[in-house]
Short mmCIF file of C-alpha atoms and ligand atoms in Angstrom, two decimals:
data_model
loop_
_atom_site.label_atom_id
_atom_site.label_comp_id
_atom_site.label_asym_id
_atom_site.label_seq_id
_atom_site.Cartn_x
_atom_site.Cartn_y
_atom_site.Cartn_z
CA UNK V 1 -56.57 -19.75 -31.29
CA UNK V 2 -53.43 -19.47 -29.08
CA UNK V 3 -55.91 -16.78 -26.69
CA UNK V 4 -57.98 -19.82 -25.95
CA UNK V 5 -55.40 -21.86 -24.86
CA UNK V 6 -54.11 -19.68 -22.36
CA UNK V 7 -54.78 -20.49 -19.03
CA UNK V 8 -54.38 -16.93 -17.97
CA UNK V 9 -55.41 -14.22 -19.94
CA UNK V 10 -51.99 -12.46 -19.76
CA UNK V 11 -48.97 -11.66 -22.58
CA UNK V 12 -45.96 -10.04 -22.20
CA UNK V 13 -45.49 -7.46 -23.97
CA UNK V 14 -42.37 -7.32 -26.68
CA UNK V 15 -39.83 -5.23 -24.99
CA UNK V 16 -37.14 -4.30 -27.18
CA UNK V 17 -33.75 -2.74 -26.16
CA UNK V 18 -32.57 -4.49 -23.50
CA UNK V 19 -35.41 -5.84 -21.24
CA UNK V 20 -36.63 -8.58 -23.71
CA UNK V 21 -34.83 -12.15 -22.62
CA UNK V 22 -35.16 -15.73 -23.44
CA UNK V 23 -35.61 -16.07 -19.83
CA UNK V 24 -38.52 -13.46 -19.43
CA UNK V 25 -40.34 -14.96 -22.40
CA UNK V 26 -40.22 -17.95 -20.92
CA UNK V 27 -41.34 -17.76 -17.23
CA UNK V 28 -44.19 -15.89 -18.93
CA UNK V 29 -44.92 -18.89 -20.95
CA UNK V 30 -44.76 -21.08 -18.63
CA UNK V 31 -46.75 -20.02 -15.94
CA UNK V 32 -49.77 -20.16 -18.33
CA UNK V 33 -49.46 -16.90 -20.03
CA UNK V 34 -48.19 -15.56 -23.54
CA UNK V 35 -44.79 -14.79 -23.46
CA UNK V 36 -43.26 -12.32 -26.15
CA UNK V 37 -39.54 -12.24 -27.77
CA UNK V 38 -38.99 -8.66 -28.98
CA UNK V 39 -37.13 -8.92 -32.65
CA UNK V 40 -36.87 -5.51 -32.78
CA UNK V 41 -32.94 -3.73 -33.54
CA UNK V 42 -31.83 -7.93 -33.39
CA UNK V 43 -30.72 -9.21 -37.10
CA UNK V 44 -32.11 -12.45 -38.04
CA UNK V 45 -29.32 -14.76 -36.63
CA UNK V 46 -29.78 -12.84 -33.51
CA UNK V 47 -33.51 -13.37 -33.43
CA UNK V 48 -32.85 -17.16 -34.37
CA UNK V 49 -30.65 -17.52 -31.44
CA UNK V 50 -32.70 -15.77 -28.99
CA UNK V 51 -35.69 -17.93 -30.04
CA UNK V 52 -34.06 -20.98 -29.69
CA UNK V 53 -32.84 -20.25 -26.15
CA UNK V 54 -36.40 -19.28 -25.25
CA UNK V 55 -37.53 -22.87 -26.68
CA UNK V 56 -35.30 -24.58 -24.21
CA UNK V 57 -36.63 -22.50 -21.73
CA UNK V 58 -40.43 -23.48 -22.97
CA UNK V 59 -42.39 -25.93 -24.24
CA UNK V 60 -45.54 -23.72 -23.98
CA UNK V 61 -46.67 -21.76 -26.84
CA UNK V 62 -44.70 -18.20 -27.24
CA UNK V 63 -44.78 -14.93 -29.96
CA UNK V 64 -42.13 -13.05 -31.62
CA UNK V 65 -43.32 -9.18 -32.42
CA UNK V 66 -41.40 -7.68 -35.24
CA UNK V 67 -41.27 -3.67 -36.61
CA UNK V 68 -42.65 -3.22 -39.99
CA UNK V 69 -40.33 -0.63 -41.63
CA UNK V 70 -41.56 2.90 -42.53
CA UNK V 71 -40.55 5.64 -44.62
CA UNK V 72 -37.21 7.08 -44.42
CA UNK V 73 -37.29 10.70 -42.71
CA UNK V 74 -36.06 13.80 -43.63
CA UNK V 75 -32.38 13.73 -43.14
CA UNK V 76 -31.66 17.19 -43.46
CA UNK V 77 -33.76 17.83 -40.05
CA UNK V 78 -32.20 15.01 -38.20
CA UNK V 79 -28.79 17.05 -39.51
CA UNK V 80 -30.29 20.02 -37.63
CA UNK V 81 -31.34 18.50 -34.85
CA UNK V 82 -27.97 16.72 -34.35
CA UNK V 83 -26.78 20.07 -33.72
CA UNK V 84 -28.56 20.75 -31.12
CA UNK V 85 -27.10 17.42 -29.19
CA UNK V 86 -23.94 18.37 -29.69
CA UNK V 87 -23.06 20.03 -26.40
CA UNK V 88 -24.98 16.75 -24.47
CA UNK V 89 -22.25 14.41 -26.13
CA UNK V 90 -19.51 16.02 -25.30
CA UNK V 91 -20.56 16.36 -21.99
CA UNK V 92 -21.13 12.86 -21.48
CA UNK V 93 -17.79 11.96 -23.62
CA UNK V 94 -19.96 10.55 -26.21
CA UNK V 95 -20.13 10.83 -30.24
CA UNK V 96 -23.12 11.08 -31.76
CA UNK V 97 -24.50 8.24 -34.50
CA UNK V 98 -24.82 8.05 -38.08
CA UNK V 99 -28.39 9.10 -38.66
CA UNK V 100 -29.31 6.81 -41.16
CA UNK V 101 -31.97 4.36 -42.32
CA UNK V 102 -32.68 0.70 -41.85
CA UNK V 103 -35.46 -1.52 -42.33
CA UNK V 104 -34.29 -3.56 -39.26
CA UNK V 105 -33.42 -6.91 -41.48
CA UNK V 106 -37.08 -7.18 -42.24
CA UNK V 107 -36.76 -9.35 -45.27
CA UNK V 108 -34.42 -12.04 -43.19
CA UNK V 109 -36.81 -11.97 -40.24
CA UNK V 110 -39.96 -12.61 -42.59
CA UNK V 111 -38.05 -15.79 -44.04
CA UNK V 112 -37.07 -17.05 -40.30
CA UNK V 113 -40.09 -16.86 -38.99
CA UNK V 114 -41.76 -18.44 -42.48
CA UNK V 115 -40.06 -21.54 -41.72
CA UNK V 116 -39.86 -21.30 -37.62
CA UNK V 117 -43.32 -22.20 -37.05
CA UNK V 118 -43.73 -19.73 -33.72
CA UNK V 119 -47.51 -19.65 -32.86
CA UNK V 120 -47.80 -16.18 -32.69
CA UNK V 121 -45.83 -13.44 -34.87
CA UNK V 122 -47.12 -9.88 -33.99
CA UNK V 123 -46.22 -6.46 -35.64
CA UNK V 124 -46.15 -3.55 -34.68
CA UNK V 125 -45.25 0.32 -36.66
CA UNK V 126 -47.45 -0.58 -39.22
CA UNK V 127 -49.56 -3.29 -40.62
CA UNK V 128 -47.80 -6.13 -43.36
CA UNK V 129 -48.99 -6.72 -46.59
CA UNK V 130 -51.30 -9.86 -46.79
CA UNK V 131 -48.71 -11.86 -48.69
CA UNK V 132 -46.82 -11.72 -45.53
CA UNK V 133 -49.49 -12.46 -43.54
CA UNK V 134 -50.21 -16.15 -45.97
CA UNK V 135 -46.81 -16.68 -45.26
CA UNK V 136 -47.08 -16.86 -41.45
CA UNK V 137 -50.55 -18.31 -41.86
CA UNK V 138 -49.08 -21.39 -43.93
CA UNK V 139 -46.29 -22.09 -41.29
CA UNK V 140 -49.08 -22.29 -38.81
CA UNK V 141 -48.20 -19.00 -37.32
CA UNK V 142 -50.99 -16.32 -36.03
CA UNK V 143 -50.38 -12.61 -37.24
CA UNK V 144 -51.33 -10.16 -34.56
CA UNK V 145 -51.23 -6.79 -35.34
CA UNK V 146 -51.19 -3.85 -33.04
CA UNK V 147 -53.03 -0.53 -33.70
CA UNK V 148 -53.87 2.68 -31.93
CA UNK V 149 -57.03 3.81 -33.33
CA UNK V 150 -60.26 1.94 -35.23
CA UNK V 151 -59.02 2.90 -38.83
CA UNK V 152 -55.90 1.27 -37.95
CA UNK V 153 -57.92 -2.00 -37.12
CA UNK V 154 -59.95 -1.78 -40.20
CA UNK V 155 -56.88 -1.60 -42.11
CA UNK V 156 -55.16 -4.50 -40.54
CA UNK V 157 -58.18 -6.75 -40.18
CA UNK V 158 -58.64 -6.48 -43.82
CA UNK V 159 -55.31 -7.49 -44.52
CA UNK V 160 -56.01 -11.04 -42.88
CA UNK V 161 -54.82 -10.47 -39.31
CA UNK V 162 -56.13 -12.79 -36.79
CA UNK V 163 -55.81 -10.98 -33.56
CA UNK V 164 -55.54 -7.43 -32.71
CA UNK V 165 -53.79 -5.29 -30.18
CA UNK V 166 -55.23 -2.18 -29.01
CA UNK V 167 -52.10 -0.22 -27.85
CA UNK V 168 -53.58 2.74 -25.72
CA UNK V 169 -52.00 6.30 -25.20
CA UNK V 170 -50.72 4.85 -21.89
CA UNK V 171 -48.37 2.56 -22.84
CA UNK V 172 -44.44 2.95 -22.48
CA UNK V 173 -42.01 2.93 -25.21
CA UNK V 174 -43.43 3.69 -28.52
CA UNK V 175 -46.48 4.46 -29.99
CA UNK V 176 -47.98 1.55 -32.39
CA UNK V 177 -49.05 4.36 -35.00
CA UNK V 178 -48.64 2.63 -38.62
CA UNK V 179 -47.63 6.55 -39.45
CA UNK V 180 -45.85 9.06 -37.36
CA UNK V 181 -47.30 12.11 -38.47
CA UNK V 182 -47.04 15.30 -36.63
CA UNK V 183 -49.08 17.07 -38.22
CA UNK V 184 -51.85 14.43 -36.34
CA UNK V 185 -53.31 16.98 -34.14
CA UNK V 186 -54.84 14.48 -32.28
CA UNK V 187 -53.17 13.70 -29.21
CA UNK V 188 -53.81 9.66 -28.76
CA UNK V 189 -56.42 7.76 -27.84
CA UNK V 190 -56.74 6.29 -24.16
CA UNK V 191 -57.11 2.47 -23.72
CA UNK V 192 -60.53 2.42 -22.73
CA UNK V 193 -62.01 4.93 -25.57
CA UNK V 194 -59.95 2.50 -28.32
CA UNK V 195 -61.33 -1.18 -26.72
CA UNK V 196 -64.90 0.10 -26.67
CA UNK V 197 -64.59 1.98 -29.97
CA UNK V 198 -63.31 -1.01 -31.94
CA UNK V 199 -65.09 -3.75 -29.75
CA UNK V 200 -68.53 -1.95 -30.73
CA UNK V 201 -67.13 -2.61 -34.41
CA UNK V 202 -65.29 -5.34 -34.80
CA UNK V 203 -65.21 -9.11 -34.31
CA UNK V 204 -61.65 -10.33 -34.28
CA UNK V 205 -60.15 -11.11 -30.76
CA UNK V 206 -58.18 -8.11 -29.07
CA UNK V 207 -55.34 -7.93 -27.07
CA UNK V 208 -55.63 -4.87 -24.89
CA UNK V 209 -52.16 -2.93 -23.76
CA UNK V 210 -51.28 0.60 -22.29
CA UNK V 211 -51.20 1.18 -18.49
CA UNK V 212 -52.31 -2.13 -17.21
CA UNK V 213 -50.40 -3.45 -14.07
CA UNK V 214 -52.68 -4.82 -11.52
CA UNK V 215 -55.41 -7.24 -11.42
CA UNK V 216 -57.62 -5.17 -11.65
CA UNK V 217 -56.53 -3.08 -14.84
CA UNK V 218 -56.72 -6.39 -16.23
CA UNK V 219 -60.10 -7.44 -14.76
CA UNK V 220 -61.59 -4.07 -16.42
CA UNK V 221 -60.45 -4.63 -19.72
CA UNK V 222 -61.85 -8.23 -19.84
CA UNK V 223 -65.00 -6.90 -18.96
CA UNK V 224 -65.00 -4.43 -21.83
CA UNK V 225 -64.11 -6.84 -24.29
CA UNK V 226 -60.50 -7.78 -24.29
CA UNK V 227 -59.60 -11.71 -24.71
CA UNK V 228 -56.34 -10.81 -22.87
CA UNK V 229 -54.50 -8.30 -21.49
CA UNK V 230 -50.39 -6.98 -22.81
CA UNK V 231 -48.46 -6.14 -19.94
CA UNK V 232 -45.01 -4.08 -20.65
CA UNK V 233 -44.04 -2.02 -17.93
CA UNK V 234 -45.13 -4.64 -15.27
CA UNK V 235 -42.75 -6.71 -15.84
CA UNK V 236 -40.04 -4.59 -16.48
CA UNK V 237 -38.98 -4.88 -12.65
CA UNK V 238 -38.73 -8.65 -12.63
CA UNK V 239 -35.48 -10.34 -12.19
CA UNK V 240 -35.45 -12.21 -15.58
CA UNK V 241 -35.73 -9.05 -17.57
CA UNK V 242 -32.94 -7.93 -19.26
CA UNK V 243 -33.85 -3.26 -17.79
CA UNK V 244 -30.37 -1.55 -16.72
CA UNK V 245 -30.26 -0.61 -13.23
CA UNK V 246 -30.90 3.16 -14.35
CA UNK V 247 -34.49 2.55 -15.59
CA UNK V 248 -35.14 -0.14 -12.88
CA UNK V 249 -34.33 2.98 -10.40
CA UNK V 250 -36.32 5.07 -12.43
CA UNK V 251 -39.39 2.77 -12.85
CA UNK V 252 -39.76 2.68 -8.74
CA UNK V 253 -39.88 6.25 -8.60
CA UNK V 254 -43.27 8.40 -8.75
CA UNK V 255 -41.68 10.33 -11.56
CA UNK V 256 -44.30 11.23 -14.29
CA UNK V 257 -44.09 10.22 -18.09
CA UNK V 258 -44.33 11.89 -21.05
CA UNK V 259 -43.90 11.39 -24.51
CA UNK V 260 -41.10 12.30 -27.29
CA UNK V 261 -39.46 11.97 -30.39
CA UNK V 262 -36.07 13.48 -29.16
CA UNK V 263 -34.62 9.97 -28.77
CA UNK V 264 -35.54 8.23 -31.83
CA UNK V 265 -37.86 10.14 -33.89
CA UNK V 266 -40.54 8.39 -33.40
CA UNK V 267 -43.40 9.16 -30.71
CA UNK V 268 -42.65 6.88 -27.18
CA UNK V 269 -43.43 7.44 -23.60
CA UNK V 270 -40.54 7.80 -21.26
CA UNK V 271 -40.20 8.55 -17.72
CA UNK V 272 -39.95 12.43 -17.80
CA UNK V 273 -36.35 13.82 -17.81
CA UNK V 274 -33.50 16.56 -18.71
CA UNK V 275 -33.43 14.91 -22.31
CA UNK V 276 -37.14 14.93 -23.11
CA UNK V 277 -37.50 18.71 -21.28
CA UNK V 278 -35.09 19.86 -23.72
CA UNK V 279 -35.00 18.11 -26.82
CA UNK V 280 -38.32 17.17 -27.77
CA UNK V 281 -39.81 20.35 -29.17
CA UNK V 282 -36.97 20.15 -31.82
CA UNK V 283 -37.08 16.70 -32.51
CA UNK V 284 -37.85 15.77 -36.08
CA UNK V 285 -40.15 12.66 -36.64
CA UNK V 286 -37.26 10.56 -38.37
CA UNK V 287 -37.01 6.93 -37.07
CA UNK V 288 -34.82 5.32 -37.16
CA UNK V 289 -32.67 8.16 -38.13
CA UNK V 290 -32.95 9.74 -34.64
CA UNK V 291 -32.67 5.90 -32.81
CA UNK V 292 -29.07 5.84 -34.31
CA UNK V 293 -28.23 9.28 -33.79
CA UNK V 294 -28.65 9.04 -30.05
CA UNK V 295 -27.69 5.41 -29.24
CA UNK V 296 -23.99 6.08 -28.85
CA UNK V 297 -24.83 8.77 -26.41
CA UNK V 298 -27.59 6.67 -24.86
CA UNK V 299 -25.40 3.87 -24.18
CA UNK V 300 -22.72 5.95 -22.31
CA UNK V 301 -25.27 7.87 -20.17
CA UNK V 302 -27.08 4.04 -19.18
CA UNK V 303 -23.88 2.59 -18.22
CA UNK V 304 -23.21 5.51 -16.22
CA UNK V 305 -26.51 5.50 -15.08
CA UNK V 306 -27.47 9.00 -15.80
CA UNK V 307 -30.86 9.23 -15.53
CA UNK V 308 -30.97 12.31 -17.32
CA UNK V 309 -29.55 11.63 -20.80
CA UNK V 310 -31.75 8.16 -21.28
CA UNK V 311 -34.95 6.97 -22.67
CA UNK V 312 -36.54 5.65 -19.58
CA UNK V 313 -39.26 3.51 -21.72
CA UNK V 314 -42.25 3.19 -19.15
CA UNK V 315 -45.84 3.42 -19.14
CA UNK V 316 -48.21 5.64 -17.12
CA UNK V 317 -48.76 3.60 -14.23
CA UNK V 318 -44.91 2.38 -13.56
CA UNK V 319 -44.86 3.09 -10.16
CA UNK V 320 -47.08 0.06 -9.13
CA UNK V 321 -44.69 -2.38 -11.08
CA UNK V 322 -43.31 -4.90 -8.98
CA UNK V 323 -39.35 -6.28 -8.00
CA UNK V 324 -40.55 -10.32 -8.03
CA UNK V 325 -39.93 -13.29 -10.48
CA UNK V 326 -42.00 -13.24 -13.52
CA UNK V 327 -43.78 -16.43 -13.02
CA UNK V 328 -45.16 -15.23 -9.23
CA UNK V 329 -46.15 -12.24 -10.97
CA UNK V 330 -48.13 -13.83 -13.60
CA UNK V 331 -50.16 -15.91 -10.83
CA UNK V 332 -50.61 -12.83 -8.44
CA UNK V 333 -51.74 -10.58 -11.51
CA UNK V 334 -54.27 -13.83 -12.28
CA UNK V 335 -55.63 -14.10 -8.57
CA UNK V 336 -55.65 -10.04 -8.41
CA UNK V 337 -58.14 -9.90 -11.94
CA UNK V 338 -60.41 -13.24 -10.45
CA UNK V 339 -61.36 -10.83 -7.01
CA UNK V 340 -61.17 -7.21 -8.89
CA UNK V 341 -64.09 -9.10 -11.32
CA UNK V 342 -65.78 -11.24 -8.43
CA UNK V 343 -66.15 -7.63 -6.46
CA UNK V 344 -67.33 -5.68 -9.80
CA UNK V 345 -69.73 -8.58 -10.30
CA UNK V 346 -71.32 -8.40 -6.77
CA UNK V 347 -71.58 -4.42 -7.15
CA UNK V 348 -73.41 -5.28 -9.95
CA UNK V 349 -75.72 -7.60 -8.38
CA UNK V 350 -76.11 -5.29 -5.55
CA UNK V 351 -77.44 -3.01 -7.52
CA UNK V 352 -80.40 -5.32 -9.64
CA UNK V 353 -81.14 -6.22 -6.52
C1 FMN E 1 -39.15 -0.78 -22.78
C2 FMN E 1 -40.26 -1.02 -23.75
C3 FMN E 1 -39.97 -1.61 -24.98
C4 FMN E 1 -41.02 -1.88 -25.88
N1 FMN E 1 -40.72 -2.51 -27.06
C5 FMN E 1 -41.74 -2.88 -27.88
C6 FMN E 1 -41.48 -3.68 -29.02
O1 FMN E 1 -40.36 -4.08 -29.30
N2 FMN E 1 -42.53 -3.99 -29.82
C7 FMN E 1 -43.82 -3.60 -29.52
O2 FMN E 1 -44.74 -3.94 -30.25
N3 FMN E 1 -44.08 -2.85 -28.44
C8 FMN E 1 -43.08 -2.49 -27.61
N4 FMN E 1 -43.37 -1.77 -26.48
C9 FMN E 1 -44.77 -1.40 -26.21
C10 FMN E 1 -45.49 -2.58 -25.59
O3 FMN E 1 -45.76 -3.55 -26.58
C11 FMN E 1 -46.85 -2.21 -24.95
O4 FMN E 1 -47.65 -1.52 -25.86
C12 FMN E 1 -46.69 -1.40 -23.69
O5 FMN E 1 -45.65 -1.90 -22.89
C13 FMN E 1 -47.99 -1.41 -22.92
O6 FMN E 1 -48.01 -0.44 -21.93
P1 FMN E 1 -47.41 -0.66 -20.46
O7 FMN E 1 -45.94 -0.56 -20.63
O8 FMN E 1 -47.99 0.44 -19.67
O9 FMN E 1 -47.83 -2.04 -20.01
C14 FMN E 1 -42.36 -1.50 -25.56
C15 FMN E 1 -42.63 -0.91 -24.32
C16 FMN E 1 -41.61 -0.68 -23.41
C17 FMN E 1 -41.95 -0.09 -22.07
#
């Protein structure tokens, strides 16, 4: 298993929509973790040449996480709720997209990565049939997929998936869920509840992810069970990630998160702002009808870095994410964990004693 030949229990997170790069991948990879190339919105010739930049960047073993495509949503709602965006594109001298739906090249990206032999291909929205899994398994891939709650990892386990990430309620950017359902009155489970609820029940290796970005978030989820911790937000601040200056102002801030559909119809946790205040009670739970309904106006608003009118992706503990190079922040996060779990150990001793 790729976990076991880590020498520090540490992957990047996939990051799609700007802060994925070859370059972040890499230094990830190379400094002994698992770095992560987000396919996600790329067609398969842009996946293809991303991954081979990141190959020239790495010899060490790296993972490509891909969206598994849902159902298409109601269009009729996204219609309605376009209406009520109208007045914030034409104040930021934006159109609005065509709200339509794509399976984001799925098909093409299954054959790439059928015959690119990457260690690790993870998924995420959903879980893929087993037929996709053989696939991956017969180019001598692994097939991580990520879920939210224990049915999810039943589900996914028993399609032949060798590794699973637990995506907490924490986490930036979107939620995991395999389906978006609103009428889930349920409001998420936190990282902690999920590890120990699927640890307790399952014997596959897990990947935990959702809030982690010290040593010692990572320290505490090895101890409950975790074979590695999935770092997004973290390293969203380093200089070989690909974050606008908007969200890199945004992510130093104390500002709190919360989580919407109003930018792409699915659930996601942003950095709280005008957009999400005002939008998300109407938002219909349409992705990626809603992505491409916004994006036009989200572009404009980033690259006039207004704060207000884009999703600022970022998970609950943001502020502590730090501005350094990828690879130092790999080792610190590694000599952080080795003292948070030395000084949990001696309390523990302390107290046999
Ligand atoms: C900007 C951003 C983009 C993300 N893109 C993806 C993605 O493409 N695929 C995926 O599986 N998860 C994605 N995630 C979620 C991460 O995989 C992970 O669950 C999350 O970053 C963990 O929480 P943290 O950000 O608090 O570390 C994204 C998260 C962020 C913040």
């Amino acid at each position: 298993m790729i976990l076991d030949r880590l020498s520090v229990p540490i992957v990047l997170a996939p990051l799609a929509g700007g802060s994925s790069t070859p370059e972040l991948t890499a230094a990830v990879s190379n400094a002994g973790g698992l770095g992560f190339l987000a396919a996600g919105y790329l067609t398969a010739p842009a996946l293809k040449e991303r991954l081979d930049q990141a190959r020239a960047l790495t010899g060490a073993p790296l993972g490509v996480n891909v969206f598994v495509p849902g159902q298409p949503g109601d269009l009729d709602a996204v219609q309605a709720y376009a209406a009520t965006l109208a007045e914030d594109a034409r104040g930021a001298g934006a159109g609005l997209g065509e709200a339509r739906y794509e399976d984001d090249d799925w098909a093409a990206k299954i054959d790439l990565l059928a015959t690119e032999r990457v260690p690790v291909v993870s998924f995420t929205f959903g879980c893929p049939d087993r037929e996709v899994i053989d696939r991956l398994h017969q180019a001598g891939s692994e097939a991580w997929v990520t879920v939210t709650t224990p049915d999810e990892a039943r589900e996914a386990v028993a399609a032949g998936c060798d590794v699973l990430v637990l995506q907490g309620v924490e986490a930036g950017g979107h939620r995991a869920v395999f389906r978006d359902d609103p009428g889930d009155p349920s409001d998420g489970l936190g990282l902690l509840s999920l590890l120990q609820l699927v640890r307790a029940r399952i014997d596959v290796p897990l990947v935990a992810a959702g809030g982690i970005i010290t040593g010692g978030g990572i320290a505490a989820v090895l101890a409950a069970g975790a074979s590695a911790a999935q770092l997004g937000t973290a390293f969203m601040r380093t200089p070989e990630a690909g974050t606008a200056d908007v969200d890199r102002q945004a992510l130093a801030s104390d500002a709190p998160t919360a989580v919407t559909r109003a930018f792409t119809g699915r659930l996601a946790r942003g950095i709280r702002n005008r957009f999400i205040d005002q939008h998300t009670a109407q938002a219909p739970a349409a992705y990626p009808a809603v992505h491409f309904l916004t994006a036009p106006l989200r572009r404009v608003a980033r690259a006039a870095g207004d704060p207000g009118l884009v999703n600022l992706w970022a998970g609950q503990a943001h502020q502590l994410g730090r501005e350094i190079p990828a690879g130092q922040l790999v080792r610190e996060l590694a000599a952080e964990a080795r003292t948070a779990a030395r000084q949990a150990g001696q309390r523990l001793s302390a107290i046999e004693d």
